[in-house]
Amino acid sequence: VSTQSTWGGEKLILLITGPGDGGSLSPSKILTYISIVALIIYTIWLYIKSQKDDDDSQDDQPKNLSNSTLALVSFMGSLDELAIFTSFLTSGKFLWYELIVGTFIACGIVVSICLGATFIKPLVNVITSIPLYAIIGAITAYIISGEVFGF
């Protein structure tokens, strides 16, 4: 399925951009741009929502974030990785099980670091004092700088 979607995506891009620009506008780049735009819109929405919440309630109660917020941020941040993983699979650089094992190892490392960081109370206090829109905005800026400067 991933091979057909990559092939179909490249054909669609060639159809839209013409034969001369196909190499500069790959499915990976398009998904990265979609991810960037979606994250910018979401950051602005979070900022506006936080300003309304601040106006509505002046209490210092911590705000609970929903699972849907976590899923949405994770999905938007992973759109470009989806294209990269598909490209790796279709190019033959990795076998499907190597990619799955590597992804699970990377996720395990990230979860371990995050769980370990929760035991450091001063760090938790600093991180929880940062508004969500600032965190998402920083992630968006990082993705944009990676795309602009190529890292």
Short mmCIF file of N, CA and C in Angstrom, two decimals:
data_model
loop_
_atom_site.label_atom_id
_atom_site.label_comp_id
_atom_site.label_asym_id
_atom_site.label_seq_id
_atom_site.Cartn_x
_atom_site.Cartn_y
_atom_site.Cartn_z
N VAL A 1 0.82 -1.19 0.00
CA VAL A 1 0.00 0.00 0.00
C VAL A 1 0.87 1.26 0.00
N SER A 2 1.95 1.23 0.82
CA SER A 2 2.80 2.42 0.89
C SER A 2 3.49 2.69 -0.44
N THR A 3 3.85 1.63 -1.17
CA THR A 3 4.48 1.81 -2.47
C THR A 3 3.53 2.48 -3.44
N GLN A 4 2.28 2.02 -3.46
CA GLN A 4 1.30 2.62 -4.37
C GLN A 4 0.99 4.06 -4.00
N SER A 5 0.89 4.36 -2.69
CA SER A 5 0.58 5.73 -2.30
C SER A 5 1.74 6.66 -2.61
N THR A 6 2.97 6.20 -2.44
CA THR A 6 4.13 7.02 -2.79
C THR A 6 4.18 7.25 -4.29
N TRP A 7 4.00 6.19 -5.07
CA TRP A 7 4.01 6.31 -6.52
C TRP A 7 2.88 7.23 -6.98
N GLY A 8 1.69 7.04 -6.40
CA GLY A 8 0.55 7.88 -6.77
C GLY A 8 0.77 9.32 -6.36
N GLY A 9 1.38 9.53 -5.19
CA GLY A 9 1.66 10.89 -4.73
C GLY A 9 2.65 11.60 -5.63
N GLU A 10 3.68 10.88 -6.07
CA GLU A 10 4.66 11.48 -6.97
C GLU A 10 4.03 11.80 -8.32
N LYS A 11 3.17 10.91 -8.81
CA LYS A 11 2.48 11.18 -10.07
C LYS A 11 1.56 12.38 -9.95
N LEU A 12 0.86 12.50 -8.82
CA LEU A 12 -0.02 13.64 -8.60
C LEU A 12 0.77 14.94 -8.55
N ILE A 13 1.91 14.92 -7.89
CA ILE A 13 2.75 16.12 -7.82
C ILE A 13 3.27 16.50 -9.20
N LEU A 14 3.69 15.51 -9.98
CA LEU A 14 4.13 15.79 -11.34
C LEU A 14 3.00 16.35 -12.17
N LEU A 15 1.78 15.86 -11.96
CA LEU A 15 0.63 16.37 -12.69
C LEU A 15 0.35 17.83 -12.32
N ILE A 16 0.48 18.15 -11.03
CA ILE A 16 0.20 19.51 -10.56
C ILE A 16 1.32 20.48 -10.94
N THR A 17 2.56 20.08 -10.70
CA THR A 17 3.68 21.01 -10.88
C THR A 17 4.29 20.98 -12.27
N GLY A 18 4.02 19.96 -13.01
CA GLY A 18 4.65 19.82 -14.32
C GLY A 18 5.91 18.99 -14.21
N PRO A 19 6.42 18.52 -15.34
CA PRO A 19 7.57 17.62 -15.29
C PRO A 19 8.87 18.27 -14.82
N GLY A 20 9.01 19.57 -14.95
CA GLY A 20 10.28 20.20 -14.60
C GLY A 20 10.49 20.37 -13.11
N ASP A 21 9.41 20.47 -12.32
CA ASP A 21 9.55 20.76 -10.90
C ASP A 21 9.34 19.55 -10.00
N GLY A 22 9.18 18.39 -10.55
CA GLY A 22 8.88 17.21 -9.75
C GLY A 22 9.92 16.91 -8.70
N GLY A 23 11.20 17.15 -8.98
CA GLY A 23 12.24 16.84 -8.01
C GLY A 23 12.27 17.82 -6.85
N SER A 24 11.87 19.07 -7.08
CA SER A 24 11.96 20.05 -6.01
C SER A 24 10.74 20.04 -5.09
N LEU A 25 9.66 19.44 -5.53
CA LEU A 25 8.44 19.40 -4.72
C LEU A 25 8.01 17.95 -4.55
N SER A 26 8.64 17.27 -3.61
CA SER A 26 8.38 15.85 -3.39
C SER A 26 7.21 15.68 -2.42
N PRO A 27 6.66 14.47 -2.34
CA PRO A 27 5.60 14.22 -1.36
C PRO A 27 6.05 14.52 0.07
N SER A 28 7.30 14.26 0.38
CA SER A 28 7.82 14.55 1.70
C SER A 28 7.78 16.05 1.99
N LYS A 29 8.18 16.85 1.01
CA LYS A 29 8.16 18.31 1.20
C LYS A 29 6.73 18.82 1.33
N ILE A 30 5.82 18.28 0.53
CA ILE A 30 4.43 18.73 0.61
C ILE A 30 3.85 18.40 1.98
N LEU A 31 4.09 17.18 2.49
CA LEU A 31 3.60 16.84 3.81
C LEU A 31 4.25 17.68 4.90
N THR A 32 5.51 18.03 4.71
CA THR A 32 6.17 18.91 5.68
C THR A 32 5.51 20.28 5.67
N TYR A 33 5.22 20.82 4.49
CA TYR A 33 4.57 22.13 4.40
C TYR A 33 3.16 22.08 4.99
N ILE A 34 2.42 21.00 4.73
CA ILE A 34 1.09 20.85 5.31
C ILE A 34 1.20 20.81 6.83
N SER A 35 2.17 20.07 7.33
CA SER A 35 2.39 19.98 8.77
C SER A 35 2.71 21.35 9.36
N ILE A 36 3.56 22.12 8.69
CA ILE A 36 3.92 23.45 9.18
C ILE A 36 2.70 24.36 9.22
N VAL A 37 1.93 24.38 8.15
CA VAL A 37 0.74 25.25 8.11
C VAL A 37 -0.26 24.83 9.19
N ALA A 38 -0.48 23.52 9.33
CA ALA A 38 -1.42 23.04 10.35
C ALA A 38 -0.94 23.40 11.75
N LEU A 39 0.36 23.27 12.01
CA LEU A 39 0.89 23.62 13.33
C LEU A 39 0.80 25.12 13.60
N ILE A 40 1.02 25.94 12.57
CA ILE A 40 0.89 27.39 12.74
C ILE A 40 -0.56 27.74 13.08
N ILE A 41 -1.49 27.17 12.34
CA ILE A 41 -2.91 27.44 12.62
C ILE A 41 -3.28 26.97 14.02
N TYR A 42 -2.80 25.79 14.39
CA TYR A 42 -3.11 25.25 15.72
C TYR A 42 -2.48 26.10 16.82
N THR A 43 -1.28 26.60 16.61
CA THR A 43 -0.63 27.47 17.59
C THR A 43 -1.43 28.75 17.79
N ILE A 44 -1.88 29.34 16.69
CA ILE A 44 -2.69 30.56 16.78
C ILE A 44 -4.00 30.27 17.51
N TRP A 45 -4.63 29.14 17.19
CA TRP A 45 -5.88 28.76 17.85
C TRP A 45 -5.67 28.57 19.35
N LEU A 46 -4.57 27.90 19.73
CA LEU A 46 -4.27 27.70 21.16
C LEU A 46 -4.04 29.03 21.86
N TYR A 47 -3.35 29.95 21.19
CA TYR A 47 -3.10 31.26 21.79
C TYR A 47 -4.41 32.01 22.02
N ILE A 48 -5.26 32.03 21.02
CA ILE A 48 -6.55 32.72 21.15
C ILE A 48 -7.39 32.07 22.25
N LYS A 49 -7.40 30.74 22.28
CA LYS A 49 -8.15 30.01 23.30
C LYS A 49 -7.60 30.31 24.69
N SER A 50 -6.28 30.39 24.83
CA SER A 50 -5.70 30.67 26.15
C SER A 50 -6.03 32.08 26.60
N GLN A 51 -6.09 33.03 25.66
CA GLN A 51 -6.45 34.40 26.03
C GLN A 51 -7.90 34.47 26.49
N LYS A 52 -8.79 33.72 25.82
CA LYS A 52 -10.19 33.69 26.24
C LYS A 52 -10.33 33.00 27.59
N ASP A 53 -9.57 31.92 27.80
CA ASP A 53 -9.62 31.22 29.09
C ASP A 53 -9.11 32.11 30.21
N ASP A 54 -8.08 32.91 29.93
CA ASP A 54 -7.55 33.83 30.94
C ASP A 54 -8.58 34.89 31.30
N ASP A 55 -9.34 35.36 30.30
CA ASP A 55 -10.37 36.35 30.55
C ASP A 55 -11.54 35.77 31.33
N ASP A 56 -11.90 34.51 31.01
CA ASP A 56 -13.05 33.87 31.65
C ASP A 56 -12.79 33.50 33.10
N SER A 57 -11.60 33.00 33.37
CA SER A 57 -11.31 32.57 34.74
C SER A 57 -9.93 33.06 35.15
N GLN A 58 -9.88 33.74 36.25
CA GLN A 58 -8.62 34.27 36.74
C GLN A 58 -8.00 33.39 37.83
N ASP A 59 -8.59 32.20 38.06
CA ASP A 59 -8.03 31.33 39.09
C ASP A 59 -6.78 30.64 38.57
N ASP A 60 -5.99 30.14 39.51
CA ASP A 60 -4.72 29.50 39.16
C ASP A 60 -4.85 27.99 39.09
N GLN A 61 -6.02 27.50 38.74
CA GLN A 61 -6.23 26.06 38.60
C GLN A 61 -5.51 25.57 37.36
N PRO A 62 -4.80 24.43 37.45
CA PRO A 62 -4.15 23.89 36.24
C PRO A 62 -5.20 23.41 35.25
N LYS A 63 -4.94 23.64 33.99
CA LYS A 63 -5.87 23.23 32.95
C LYS A 63 -5.49 21.84 32.45
N ASN A 64 -6.48 20.96 32.39
CA ASN A 64 -6.24 19.61 31.89
C ASN A 64 -6.34 19.60 30.38
N LEU A 65 -5.37 19.00 29.74
CA LEU A 65 -5.40 18.87 28.30
C LEU A 65 -6.03 17.52 27.95
N SER A 66 -6.77 17.51 26.89
CA SER A 66 -7.46 16.28 26.53
C SER A 66 -6.55 15.37 25.72
N ASN A 67 -6.95 14.12 25.63
CA ASN A 67 -6.23 13.16 24.81
C ASN A 67 -6.30 13.54 23.34
N SER A 68 -7.40 14.18 22.94
CA SER A 68 -7.52 14.57 21.53
C SER A 68 -6.50 15.66 21.19
N THR A 69 -6.17 16.54 22.13
CA THR A 69 -5.14 17.56 21.90
C THR A 69 -3.79 16.89 21.67
N LEU A 70 -3.47 15.92 22.52
CA LEU A 70 -2.21 15.19 22.37
C LEU A 70 -2.16 14.45 21.03
N ALA A 71 -3.24 13.80 20.67
CA ALA A 71 -3.28 13.06 19.41
C ALA A 71 -3.15 14.00 18.22
N LEU A 72 -3.81 15.14 18.27
CA LEU A 72 -3.75 16.10 17.17
C LEU A 72 -2.34 16.65 16.98
N VAL A 73 -1.71 17.04 18.07
CA VAL A 73 -0.34 17.57 17.98
C VAL A 73 0.61 16.49 17.48
N SER A 74 0.47 15.29 17.99
CA SER A 74 1.34 14.18 17.56
C SER A 74 1.17 13.89 16.07
N PHE A 75 -0.08 13.87 15.62
CA PHE A 75 -0.34 13.57 14.22
C PHE A 75 0.21 14.66 13.30
N MET A 76 -0.04 15.91 13.64
CA MET A 76 0.44 17.01 12.78
C MET A 76 1.95 17.06 12.74
N GLY A 77 2.58 16.76 13.85
CA GLY A 77 4.04 16.76 13.88
C GLY A 77 4.67 15.58 13.17
N SER A 78 3.86 14.56 12.90
CA SER A 78 4.40 13.33 12.29
C SER A 78 4.09 13.20 10.80
N LEU A 79 3.42 14.17 10.21
CA LEU A 79 3.07 14.05 8.79
C LEU A 79 4.31 13.91 7.91
N ASP A 80 5.34 14.70 8.19
CA ASP A 80 6.53 14.62 7.36
C ASP A 80 7.26 13.30 7.57
N GLU A 81 7.23 12.77 8.80
CA GLU A 81 7.86 11.49 9.06
C GLU A 81 7.16 10.35 8.32
N LEU A 82 5.86 10.48 8.16
CA LEU A 82 5.10 9.48 7.41
C LEU A 82 5.63 9.37 5.98
N ALA A 83 5.88 10.49 5.37
CA ALA A 83 6.42 10.47 4.01
C ALA A 83 7.84 9.93 3.98
N ILE A 84 8.63 10.28 4.98
CA ILE A 84 10.02 9.80 5.03
C ILE A 84 10.06 8.29 5.22
N PHE A 85 9.22 7.78 6.14
CA PHE A 85 9.19 6.34 6.37
C PHE A 85 8.76 5.60 5.11
N THR A 86 7.77 6.14 4.43
CA THR A 86 7.31 5.51 3.19
C THR A 86 8.41 5.53 2.15
N SER A 87 9.12 6.63 2.06
CA SER A 87 10.23 6.71 1.10
C SER A 87 11.32 5.71 1.43
N PHE A 88 11.65 5.56 2.72
CA PHE A 88 12.65 4.57 3.13
C PHE A 88 12.22 3.16 2.74
N LEU A 89 10.95 2.86 2.97
CA LEU A 89 10.47 1.52 2.65
C LEU A 89 10.49 1.25 1.16
N THR A 90 10.07 2.22 0.37
CA THR A 90 10.03 1.99 -1.08
C THR A 90 11.41 2.02 -1.71
N SER A 91 12.37 2.69 -1.07
CA SER A 91 13.71 2.75 -1.64
C SER A 91 14.52 1.49 -1.34
N GLY A 92 14.08 0.73 -0.35
CA GLY A 92 14.80 -0.48 0.01
C GLY A 92 15.93 -0.25 1.01
N LYS A 93 16.04 0.97 1.55
CA LYS A 93 17.08 1.25 2.54
C LYS A 93 16.84 0.49 3.84
N PHE A 94 15.57 0.30 4.19
CA PHE A 94 15.19 -0.44 5.38
C PHE A 94 14.13 -1.46 5.00
N LEU A 95 14.13 -2.56 5.70
CA LEU A 95 13.03 -3.50 5.59
C LEU A 95 11.95 -3.06 6.58
N TRP A 96 10.72 -3.49 6.36
CA TRP A 96 9.62 -3.01 7.18
C TRP A 96 9.83 -3.31 8.66
N TYR A 97 10.35 -4.48 8.96
CA TYR A 97 10.53 -4.82 10.38
C TYR A 97 11.68 -4.03 11.01
N GLU A 98 12.69 -3.66 10.23
CA GLU A 98 13.77 -2.81 10.76
C GLU A 98 13.23 -1.43 11.11
N LEU A 99 12.37 -0.91 10.27
CA LEU A 99 11.78 0.40 10.51
C LEU A 99 10.88 0.36 11.75
N ILE A 100 10.11 -0.69 11.91
CA ILE A 100 9.24 -0.82 13.08
C ILE A 100 10.06 -0.92 14.36
N VAL A 101 11.08 -1.77 14.34
CA VAL A 101 11.92 -1.95 15.53
C VAL A 101 12.63 -0.64 15.88
N GLY A 102 13.20 0.03 14.89
CA GLY A 102 13.88 1.30 15.13
C GLY A 102 12.95 2.38 15.66
N THR A 103 11.74 2.43 15.13
CA THR A 103 10.76 3.41 15.60
C THR A 103 10.37 3.14 17.05
N PHE A 104 10.14 1.86 17.38
CA PHE A 104 9.79 1.53 18.77
C PHE A 104 10.94 1.82 19.72
N ILE A 105 12.17 1.57 19.31
CA ILE A 105 13.33 1.88 20.16
C ILE A 105 13.41 3.39 20.38
N ALA A 106 13.25 4.18 19.31
CA ALA A 106 13.30 5.64 19.43
C ALA A 106 12.18 6.14 20.34
N CYS A 107 10.98 5.59 20.18
CA CYS A 107 9.85 6.00 21.04
C CYS A 107 10.12 5.63 22.49
N GLY A 108 10.70 4.45 22.70
CA GLY A 108 11.02 4.03 24.07
C GLY A 108 12.03 4.95 24.73
N ILE A 109 13.01 5.40 23.96
CA ILE A 109 14.01 6.33 24.50
C ILE A 109 13.35 7.66 24.87
N VAL A 110 12.49 8.17 24.00
CA VAL A 110 11.82 9.44 24.27
C VAL A 110 10.92 9.32 25.50
N VAL A 111 10.15 8.23 25.58
CA VAL A 111 9.26 8.04 26.73
C VAL A 111 10.08 7.90 28.02
N SER A 112 11.20 7.19 27.96
CA SER A 112 12.05 7.02 29.14
C SER A 112 12.61 8.36 29.62
N ILE A 113 13.05 9.17 28.70
CA ILE A 113 13.57 10.50 29.06
C ILE A 113 12.46 11.35 29.68
N CYS A 114 11.27 11.32 29.07
CA CYS A 114 10.15 12.11 29.60
C CYS A 114 9.73 11.62 30.98
N LEU A 115 9.63 10.30 31.15
CA LEU A 115 9.27 9.77 32.46
C LEU A 115 10.33 10.09 33.50
N GLY A 116 11.58 9.98 33.12
CA GLY A 116 12.66 10.33 34.05
C GLY A 116 12.64 11.79 34.44
N ALA A 117 12.29 12.64 33.48
CA ALA A 117 12.25 14.08 33.76
C ALA A 117 11.12 14.43 34.73
N THR A 118 10.08 13.61 34.80
CA THR A 118 8.97 13.92 35.71
C THR A 118 9.37 13.80 37.18
N PHE A 119 10.47 13.12 37.46
CA PHE A 119 10.94 12.99 38.84
C PHE A 119 11.76 14.20 39.30
N ILE A 120 12.07 15.10 38.40
CA ILE A 120 12.82 16.31 38.74
C ILE A 120 11.81 17.44 38.90
N LYS A 121 11.39 17.68 40.15
CA LYS A 121 10.32 18.64 40.42
C LYS A 121 10.59 20.05 39.88
N PRO A 122 11.79 20.62 40.04
CA PRO A 122 11.99 21.97 39.49
C PRO A 122 11.80 22.01 37.96
N LEU A 123 12.23 20.97 37.28
CA LEU A 123 12.05 20.90 35.84
C LEU A 123 10.56 20.80 35.48
N VAL A 124 9.82 20.00 36.23
CA VAL A 124 8.38 19.86 35.99
C VAL A 124 7.69 21.20 36.20
N ASN A 125 8.08 21.92 37.24
CA ASN A 125 7.46 23.23 37.51
C ASN A 125 7.74 24.22 36.38
N VAL A 126 8.95 24.22 35.85
CA VAL A 126 9.28 25.12 34.74
C VAL A 126 8.49 24.75 33.50
N ILE A 127 8.45 23.46 33.17
CA ILE A 127 7.77 23.03 31.95
C ILE A 127 6.27 23.27 32.03
N THR A 128 5.66 23.00 33.20
CA THR A 128 4.22 23.22 33.32
C THR A 128 3.84 24.69 33.34
N SER A 129 4.80 25.58 33.59
CA SER A 129 4.50 27.01 33.57
C SER A 129 4.52 27.58 32.15
N ILE A 130 5.04 26.82 31.20
CA ILE A 130 5.10 27.27 29.81
C ILE A 130 3.76 27.00 29.15
N PRO A 131 3.15 28.01 28.52
CA PRO A 131 1.86 27.77 27.85
C PRO A 131 2.02 26.81 26.67
N LEU A 132 0.96 26.05 26.42
CA LEU A 132 1.00 25.06 25.36
C LEU A 132 1.25 25.70 24.00
N TYR A 133 0.67 26.88 23.76
CA TYR A 133 0.89 27.53 22.47
C TYR A 133 2.36 27.89 22.26
N ALA A 134 3.09 28.18 23.34
CA ALA A 134 4.52 28.49 23.21
C ALA A 134 5.31 27.23 22.85
N ILE A 135 4.93 26.11 23.43
CA ILE A 135 5.62 24.85 23.12
C ILE A 135 5.36 24.44 21.68
N ILE A 136 4.09 24.49 21.26
CA ILE A 136 3.76 24.13 19.87
C ILE A 136 4.39 25.12 18.90
N GLY A 137 4.43 26.40 19.28
CA GLY A 137 5.08 27.40 18.44
C GLY A 137 6.57 27.14 18.29
N ALA A 138 7.22 26.71 19.37
CA ALA A 138 8.66 26.39 19.30
C ALA A 138 8.90 25.17 18.41
N ILE A 139 8.05 24.17 18.52
CA ILE A 139 8.17 22.99 17.65
C ILE A 139 7.97 23.39 16.19
N THR A 140 7.00 24.25 15.95
CA THR A 140 6.75 24.73 14.58
C THR A 140 7.96 25.50 14.05
N ALA A 141 8.53 26.37 14.88
CA ALA A 141 9.71 27.13 14.46
C ALA A 141 10.88 26.20 14.16
N TYR A 142 11.02 25.15 14.95
CA TYR A 142 12.09 24.17 14.71
C TYR A 142 11.89 23.47 13.36
N ILE A 143 10.66 23.07 13.06
CA ILE A 143 10.38 22.41 11.78
C ILE A 143 10.63 23.37 10.63
N ILE A 144 10.20 24.62 10.78
CA ILE A 144 10.42 25.62 9.72
C ILE A 144 11.91 25.85 9.51
N SER A 145 12.67 26.00 10.61
CA SER A 145 14.11 26.25 10.45
C SER A 145 14.80 25.04 9.83
N GLY A 146 14.34 23.84 10.16
CA GLY A 146 14.90 22.65 9.53
C GLY A 146 14.65 22.63 8.04
N GLU A 147 13.49 23.10 7.64
CA GLU A 147 13.16 23.12 6.21
C GLU A 147 13.90 24.23 5.50
N VAL A 148 14.04 25.39 6.14
CA VAL A 148 14.72 26.52 5.51
C VAL A 148 16.22 26.31 5.43
N PHE A 149 16.82 25.85 6.55
CA PHE A 149 18.27 25.71 6.61
C PHE A 149 18.77 24.31 6.34
N GLY A 150 17.85 23.37 6.17
CA GLY A 150 18.24 22.01 5.77
C GLY A 150 18.84 21.14 6.85
N PHE A 151 18.46 21.33 8.10
CA PHE A 151 18.93 20.44 9.14
C PHE A 151 17.78 19.81 9.88
#
